[in-house]
């Protein structure tokens, strides 16, 4: 058994010595009781009924029944690895302290431990890794100031700009609640009524919608954040991970060929690369602009459906990440890893990005429900620094966050009885100023189609062909009015874009009486043709 850097056994097991008559390999239950028979339940006679006091069996089977915690609503399928982030100490050519006082960035060569979880977004825990879907890219930095979670996707934009729409979006993209089959009509019904999604759809249905693997995939924070310097001055920023291994995407046909042989290919690829010492790396690049409305732009910079033009706002390198260690236990580390967009350290702050504001509550609330109220006591989620809080109890609390010398009777603050005290402020506070109505309203500069057209025109001809083919295939299952709305949106983005989708749909024969896409329906029908009849047994 290998040990962690802090001296804990790798398994997290207690380090006490075996009792007399036991060895380190002796099987016990969770109470430490040695198990003398792990083959037979206790019964009346060797073939009679079992009894309720089968303590070992009941403990064993009841834990087995609970081995799967509730699956993530999104990002259910995931793979992960440990590594480090190494800072450059600069933002481009300037000292990074000019922009942020976050300690992990300040010194060239400074390394911070990280854990990264890659995932697919919409599909479930055992779904193929070849499906058309955004990929999650979540990084947990174990900094000296506590954890920082940078939670994002492989694509730099998103379908919507307001968190109010997120549950509806996920419901529309998930399987139909009646048939339990994902429906492109439901998908595009929502998208056609959400014109801001046109840009994301253009990426998703191109080869960018199916990354070849996790190692050769970009990442992005998607949301807009703030950096704060020692004087309390802020700029708004976007984060981007660029793979040092290059970028590779799949066509639909390539993905189908791959899926026929291995639907876990990306997880296997990541694991085996690290095992053989071919450690994947990414450079973290940051775009920044001043913290104001930027009326010179034709879009709102806080809009998650938009890209910031790198010619105006260059991608500036701030460090690199290397993944060099696989998890020792998938469930304990990858499945129970819990991330949140609100997990920031000093020098990093929130912008008014509407998606970020909503996600910041949603993510941590989900972890408390999914993993439990004490999910931050699990080794994969706990910071690698001292913790002292006044939080107590709750499900599965297995230690108390007390400080050395803290009065155990005092679990509140302020106190004059040796309780915890507030920290000194590390720099000037950042105090954004507001003078406006509290309202429910969309942003002013929506410009839903311009960047979608720019993206379409930037695709290589073969990528455009793949985009049109995939869209026609998916939209051919939709009713006429949904097709017509989507064609109008594509026309708004680029005349050639809309024309090619319209022409493709004219010649497409949409499946009648089916609920799936063309490939799904073909697969279903093929199963009848390929099946071999046999007599019962």
XYZ file of C-alpha atoms in Angstrom, residues 14-509:
496
model
C -7.069 2.952 9.859
C -3.425 2.229 10.612
C -3.926 0.243 13.858
C -2.178 -3.082 14.375
C -4.065 -6.381 13.849
C -5.593 -8.002 16.942
C -4.055 -11.223 18.298
C -4.792 -14.071 15.909
C -5.251 -11.706 12.932
C -2.922 -10.543 10.201
C -3.016 -7.353 8.138
C -4.904 -9.367 5.501
C -7.651 -10.659 7.844
C -11.137 -9.779 6.532
C -13.254 -7.698 8.933
C -16.491 -5.780 8.762
C -16.754 -2.017 9.139
C -16.879 -2.413 12.928
C -13.486 -4.128 12.858
C -14.965 -7.551 13.661
C -13.011 -10.399 12.036
C -15.142 -12.430 9.595
C -14.770 -16.206 9.948
C -17.341 -17.210 7.285
C -17.851 -14.983 4.252
C -19.491 -17.736 2.156
C -22.733 -18.648 3.940
C -25.600 -16.729 5.490
C -26.982 -17.977 8.804
C -30.008 -20.222 8.284
C -32.184 -22.692 10.161
C -30.417 -25.846 8.974
C -28.253 -25.696 5.878
C -31.237 -25.125 3.571
C -33.788 -23.447 5.820
C -34.901 -19.823 6.181
C -32.436 -17.144 7.201
C -32.806 -15.080 10.347
C -32.932 -11.338 10.935
C -29.824 -11.349 13.107
C -27.502 -12.137 10.153
C -25.462 -9.054 11.097
C -22.553 -9.586 8.710
C -24.796 -10.463 5.790
C -27.210 -7.567 6.388
C -24.367 -5.094 6.769
C -22.680 -6.460 3.645
C -25.775 -6.529 1.426
C -27.223 -3.232 2.670
C -23.949 -1.465 1.875
C -23.902 -3.152 -1.530
C -27.441 -1.845 -2.136
C -26.092 1.650 -1.525
C -22.833 1.420 -3.452
C -24.100 3.812 -6.079
C -24.828 7.312 -4.903
C -27.372 9.259 -6.977
C -25.913 9.843 -10.421
C -25.167 13.393 -11.452
C -28.101 14.914 -13.327
C -25.560 16.152 -15.867
C -21.930 15.053 -16.322
C -22.885 11.515 -15.253
C -20.154 9.733 -17.218
C -16.670 10.744 -16.158
C -12.972 9.932 -15.977
C -10.323 11.642 -13.890
C -6.678 11.994 -12.964
C -4.340 13.770 -10.551
C -1.510 16.104 -11.455
C -0.110 19.575 -10.925
C -0.446 23.110 -12.259
C 2.769 25.064 -12.775
C 2.491 28.847 -12.892
C 4.438 31.110 -15.255
C 4.189 34.130 -12.916
C 3.042 36.345 -15.781
C -0.010 37.213 -17.837
C 1.580 37.191 -21.249
C 4.653 39.423 -20.768
C 3.390 41.327 -17.702
C 3.691 40.431 -14.004
C 0.465 38.678 -13.136
C 0.262 40.572 -9.820
C -0.880 43.583 -11.854
C -4.158 41.744 -12.454
C -4.675 39.235 -9.618
C -3.304 38.590 -6.142
C -4.243 34.874 -6.283
C -1.197 33.173 -4.771
C -1.067 30.138 -7.037
C -0.263 32.346 -10.063
C 2.397 34.639 -8.604
C 5.699 32.749 -8.836
C 7.208 31.204 -11.947
C 7.555 27.462 -11.403
C 5.182 27.329 -8.429
C 3.296 24.032 -8.485
C -0.204 23.409 -7.156
C -1.723 19.886 -6.928
C -4.821 19.362 -9.092
C -7.486 16.767 -9.791
C -9.334 16.861 -13.118
C -12.618 15.194 -14.008
C -13.579 14.877 -17.681
C -17.144 13.934 -18.549
C -19.972 13.851 -21.035
C -22.792 16.241 -20.176
C -26.232 14.900 -21.053
C -25.829 11.137 -21.129
C -25.709 8.729 -18.197
C -22.974 6.989 -16.253
C -22.419 4.057 -18.633
C -23.223 5.765 -21.933
C -20.803 5.502 -24.873
C -18.043 8.097 -24.964
C -18.638 8.558 -28.687
C -21.987 10.345 -28.394
C -22.482 13.885 -29.684
C -22.401 15.891 -26.489
C -20.362 18.648 -24.842
C -17.571 17.342 -22.623
C -17.083 18.565 -19.094
C -13.612 19.743 -18.041
C -13.522 20.389 -14.272
C -10.284 21.146 -12.422
C -9.827 21.228 -8.649
C -6.744 23.209 -7.558
C -5.611 22.363 -4.006
C -4.048 25.791 -3.336
C -2.373 27.091 -0.176
C -5.450 29.299 0.329
C -7.841 26.358 -0.040
C -9.552 24.827 -3.043
C -10.298 26.559 -6.326
C -12.636 24.773 -8.736
C -12.534 25.772 -12.395
C -15.639 24.092 -13.817
C -16.267 24.179 -17.549
C -16.628 22.327 -20.843
C -14.557 21.548 -23.900
C -16.444 24.145 -25.973
C -15.908 27.800 -25.112
C -19.597 28.795 -25.227
C -22.952 27.445 -24.056
C -26.541 26.952 -25.262
C -28.135 29.594 -23.026
C -27.158 32.771 -21.210
C -29.566 32.712 -18.270
C -29.576 30.070 -15.513
C -33.378 30.218 -15.321
C -33.504 28.150 -18.511
C -31.032 25.474 -17.406
C -33.478 22.872 -15.986
C -35.672 23.180 -19.095
C -32.682 22.812 -21.392
C -31.529 19.642 -19.629
C -35.064 18.200 -19.610
C -35.364 18.803 -23.362
C -31.993 17.214 -24.097
C -32.452 14.204 -21.798
C -34.507 11.141 -22.862
C -38.254 11.579 -23.328
C -40.007 10.945 -19.954
C -42.471 8.598 -21.682
C -40.337 6.634 -24.163
C -36.984 7.009 -22.318
C -35.397 7.651 -25.738
C -33.588 10.875 -26.555
C -35.671 12.793 -29.089
C -34.235 15.282 -31.553
C -37.712 16.797 -31.882
C -37.716 17.651 -28.177
C -34.102 18.847 -28.468
C -34.789 21.181 -31.383
C -38.169 22.220 -30.013
C -36.294 23.868 -27.151
C -33.431 25.102 -29.331
C -35.779 26.637 -31.924
C -37.394 28.678 -29.146
C -33.964 29.709 -27.811
C -32.252 31.505 -30.723
C -29.184 32.234 -28.597
C -28.393 28.483 -28.859
C -27.656 28.745 -32.615
C -23.964 29.375 -32.023
C -23.526 26.361 -29.714
C -25.512 24.157 -32.123
C -23.100 25.129 -34.897
C -20.200 23.809 -32.837
C -22.025 20.783 -31.419
C -23.181 19.333 -34.757
C -19.808 19.878 -36.380
C -16.905 17.492 -35.590
C -16.266 19.639 -32.486
C -19.296 17.875 -30.959
C -17.394 14.571 -30.649
C -13.824 14.955 -29.314
C -11.630 11.968 -30.208
C -10.518 11.525 -26.595
C -9.982 13.524 -23.403
C -6.242 14.084 -23.845
C -6.616 15.892 -27.175
C -9.518 18.078 -26.139
C -9.704 21.763 -25.289
C -11.253 23.037 -22.084
C -12.859 26.316 -21.099
C -14.299 27.902 -17.982
C -17.177 29.099 -20.266
C -18.353 31.611 -17.660
C -16.858 35.055 -17.195
C -15.039 35.578 -13.889
C -13.090 38.415 -12.295
C -9.503 38.806 -11.213
C -8.773 41.168 -8.306
C -5.366 42.670 -7.524
C -3.902 43.864 -4.212
C -5.520 47.296 -4.621
C -8.979 45.733 -5.034
C -9.147 46.628 -8.736
C -10.782 44.036 -10.994
C -10.776 42.892 -14.601
C -13.101 40.316 -16.148
C -11.514 37.132 -17.499
C -12.181 33.908 -19.387
C -10.130 30.734 -18.905
C -9.104 28.309 -21.651
C -7.175 25.009 -21.546
C -5.190 24.260 -24.725
C -3.966 20.633 -25.031
C -0.227 20.278 -25.625
C -0.985 17.012 -27.467
C -2.949 18.802 -30.200
C -6.698 18.633 -30.890
C -8.548 15.753 -32.561
C -12.273 15.426 -33.297
C -14.394 12.666 -34.842
C -16.881 12.615 -37.693
C -20.193 10.873 -37.050
C -19.130 7.888 -39.162
C -15.812 7.573 -37.315
C -17.592 7.752 -33.965
C -19.993 4.977 -34.973
C -17.103 2.759 -36.100
C -15.279 3.396 -32.830
C -18.365 2.778 -30.705
C -18.845 -0.651 -32.308
C -15.517 -1.715 -30.818
C -15.149 0.270 -27.569
C -17.623 2.588 -25.863
C -15.170 3.341 -23.028
C -12.367 4.423 -25.328
C -11.715 7.883 -23.834
C -11.508 6.598 -20.258
C -9.197 3.761 -21.316
C -7.051 6.102 -23.406
C -6.526 8.534 -20.520
C -5.759 5.793 -18.000
C -3.297 3.917 -20.204
C -1.483 7.070 -21.337
C -0.776 8.015 -17.729
C 0.182 4.455 -16.776
C 2.828 4.333 -19.528
C 4.215 7.725 -18.535
C 2.799 9.664 -21.499
C 1.477 12.405 -19.237
C -1.015 14.734 -20.949
C -0.614 18.470 -20.484
C -2.587 21.627 -21.115
C -1.589 25.283 -21.125
C -3.948 27.617 -19.266
C -4.606 30.730 -21.329
C -6.585 33.736 -20.115
C -8.428 36.507 -21.933
C -9.138 39.711 -20.044
C -10.919 43.014 -20.518
C -11.781 45.943 -18.280
C -14.710 45.508 -15.905
C -17.358 47.632 -17.611
C -20.127 47.291 -20.174
C -17.958 47.702 -23.306
C -20.496 49.547 -25.489
C -18.079 49.295 -28.431
C -18.841 45.564 -28.708
C -21.919 44.233 -30.509
C -22.530 41.716 -27.714
C -22.503 41.666 -23.937
C -19.152 40.253 -22.701
C -20.998 38.448 -19.875
C -23.040 36.449 -22.428
C -21.986 32.763 -22.305
C -23.179 32.164 -25.885
C -20.435 34.457 -27.227
C -16.721 34.159 -27.929
C -14.312 36.977 -27.179
C -12.377 37.691 -30.370
C -8.761 36.655 -29.644
C -7.520 39.391 -31.988
C -9.049 41.994 -29.668
C -8.562 40.031 -26.441
C -5.520 37.767 -26.875
C -5.195 34.343 -25.273
C -2.373 34.951 -22.788
C -0.598 31.972 -21.156
C -0.439 31.880 -17.342
C 0.689 28.314 -16.640
C 0.498 24.668 -17.629
C -1.104 21.568 -16.148
C 0.238 18.012 -16.277
C -1.757 14.908 -15.279
C 0.634 12.248 -13.993
C -1.270 9.955 -11.597
C -4.342 7.790 -12.047
C -6.965 7.382 -9.302
C -6.451 4.442 -6.962
C -10.205 3.968 -6.634
C -12.600 5.223 -9.306
C -15.604 5.577 -7.040
C -13.833 7.295 -4.141
C -12.053 9.809 -6.334
C -13.781 10.258 -9.709
C -17.395 9.543 -8.789
C -17.364 11.319 -5.430
C -15.357 14.296 -6.699
C -17.511 17.365 -6.128
C -16.970 20.674 -7.906
C -18.618 24.080 -7.663
C -18.328 27.324 -9.618
C -18.467 29.239 -6.332
C -15.266 27.653 -5.024
C -12.845 30.581 -5.441
C -9.757 31.741 -3.563
C -8.622 35.266 -2.727
C -7.779 37.186 -5.903
C -10.533 35.443 -7.896
C -14.104 36.699 -7.887
C -17.531 36.432 -9.489
C -18.720 38.464 -12.442
C -22.396 39.237 -13.041
C -22.614 36.504 -15.688
C -26.201 35.227 -15.270
C -25.226 31.606 -15.825
C -22.396 31.848 -13.292
C -24.692 33.404 -10.699
C -27.177 30.537 -11.045
C -24.595 27.759 -11.276
C -22.856 28.959 -8.117
C -25.851 27.955 -6.001
C -26.792 24.915 -8.058
C -23.464 23.085 -8.073
C -22.780 23.055 -4.343
C -26.439 22.372 -3.560
C -26.271 19.342 -5.863
C -23.198 18.005 -4.062
C -24.877 18.261 -0.668
C -27.799 16.241 -2.019
C -25.797 13.757 -4.088
C -22.789 13.024 -1.859
C -23.982 14.381 1.482
C -23.744 17.436 3.696
C -20.174 16.520 4.674
C -18.891 15.885 1.142
C -15.970 18.229 1.806
C -14.577 15.810 4.412
C -13.942 13.195 1.711
C -10.224 13.068 0.807
C -10.793 13.858 -2.879
C -12.726 17.035 -2.003
C -10.942 18.168 1.161
C -8.382 20.972 0.808
C -4.754 20.130 1.456
C -4.479 22.806 4.150
C -5.829 23.228 7.680
C -9.586 23.588 8.076
C -11.337 25.094 11.086
C -15.079 25.749 10.933
C -18.085 25.967 13.222
C -20.039 23.551 11.048
C -21.113 20.465 12.946
C -22.881 17.153 12.501
C -24.982 16.174 9.486
C -25.006 12.875 7.651
C -21.679 11.005 7.698
C -19.743 13.567 9.721
C -16.605 11.659 10.722
C -14.488 14.398 12.268
C -14.940 17.901 13.638
C -13.156 20.861 12.009
C -11.679 22.210 15.244
C -8.464 24.190 15.520
C -5.692 23.239 17.975
C -6.566 24.768 21.331
C -10.081 25.736 20.257
C -12.667 25.528 23.021
C -14.798 22.510 21.992
C -17.827 24.058 23.692
C -17.779 27.036 21.320
C -19.154 26.324 17.843
C -20.135 29.905 17.026
C -18.467 33.239 16.234
C -17.882 35.830 17.616
C -16.843 34.548 21.022
C -14.542 35.591 23.877
C -14.108 31.975 25.021
C -11.301 30.737 22.752
C -13.471 30.270 19.699
C -12.451 30.774 16.069
C -11.707 34.302 14.872
C -11.961 36.034 11.509
C -8.927 36.169 9.219
C -7.074 39.352 8.349
C -8.046 40.749 4.953
C -5.231 39.912 2.484
C -5.779 42.943 0.252
C -8.097 45.805 -0.500
C -11.690 44.632 -0.991
C -13.239 44.704 -4.451
C -16.490 46.660 -4.117
C -18.408 46.832 -7.412
C -20.996 49.608 -7.487
C -24.590 49.215 -8.694
C -27.341 51.740 -9.327
C -30.204 50.115 -11.208
C -33.643 48.567 -10.787
C -34.081 45.043 -9.488
C -35.792 43.453 -12.471
C -36.446 40.371 -14.575
C -35.279 41.184 -18.090
C -33.052 39.806 -20.858
C -29.769 41.515 -21.695
C -29.880 44.306 -24.303
C -27.200 43.195 -26.795
C -28.285 39.673 -27.713
C -27.021 39.453 -31.312
C -27.963 35.777 -31.409
C -26.750 34.879 -34.902
C -23.678 36.892 -35.934
C -21.069 34.751 -34.167
C -22.824 31.565 -35.320
C -22.274 32.752 -38.874
C -18.664 33.663 -38.140
C -18.090 30.190 -36.714
C -19.745 28.501 -39.702
C -17.541 30.416 -42.133
C -14.426 29.602 -40.095
C -15.012 25.832 -40.397
C -13.071 23.939 -43.019
C -15.177 22.677 -45.975
C -15.224 19.098 -44.675
C -16.322 20.360 -41.246
C -19.133 22.349 -42.879
C -20.224 19.244 -44.797
C -20.249 17.221 -41.568
C -22.227 19.957 -39.770
C -24.904 20.081 -42.484
C -25.164 16.291 -42.675
C -25.573 15.921 -38.907
C -28.123 18.733 -38.674
C -30.183 17.382 -41.559
C -30.189 13.919 -40.021
C -31.322 15.243 -36.628
C -33.846 17.798 -37.929
C -35.450 15.346 -40.364
C -37.182 13.727 -37.365
C -38.771 17.061 -36.353
C -42.124 18.553 -37.317
C -42.236 21.091 -40.157
C -42.581 24.192 -37.991
C -39.486 23.296 -35.945
C -37.525 22.700 -39.156
C -38.673 26.023 -40.563
C -37.713 27.937 -37.420
C -34.264 26.377 -37.349
C -33.711 27.124 -41.040
C -34.584 30.781 -40.367
C -32.033 30.862 -37.560
C -29.336 29.357 -39.766
C -30.223 31.826 -42.543
C -29.810 34.687 -40.057
C -26.360 33.336 -39.233
C -25.241 32.747 -42.832
C -27.281 32.484 -46.043
C -25.298 29.503 -47.323
C -25.646 27.779 -43.957
C -29.438 28.032 -43.962
C -29.739 27.198 -47.664
C -27.742 23.993 -47.325
C -29.776 22.790 -44.315
C -33.044 23.580 -46.173
C -31.925 21.724 -49.306
C -30.807 18.769 -47.250
C -34.148 18.534 -45.488
C -36.043 18.624 -48.804
C -34.325 15.465 -49.941
C -34.293 13.737 -46.552
C -36.830 11.046 -45.794
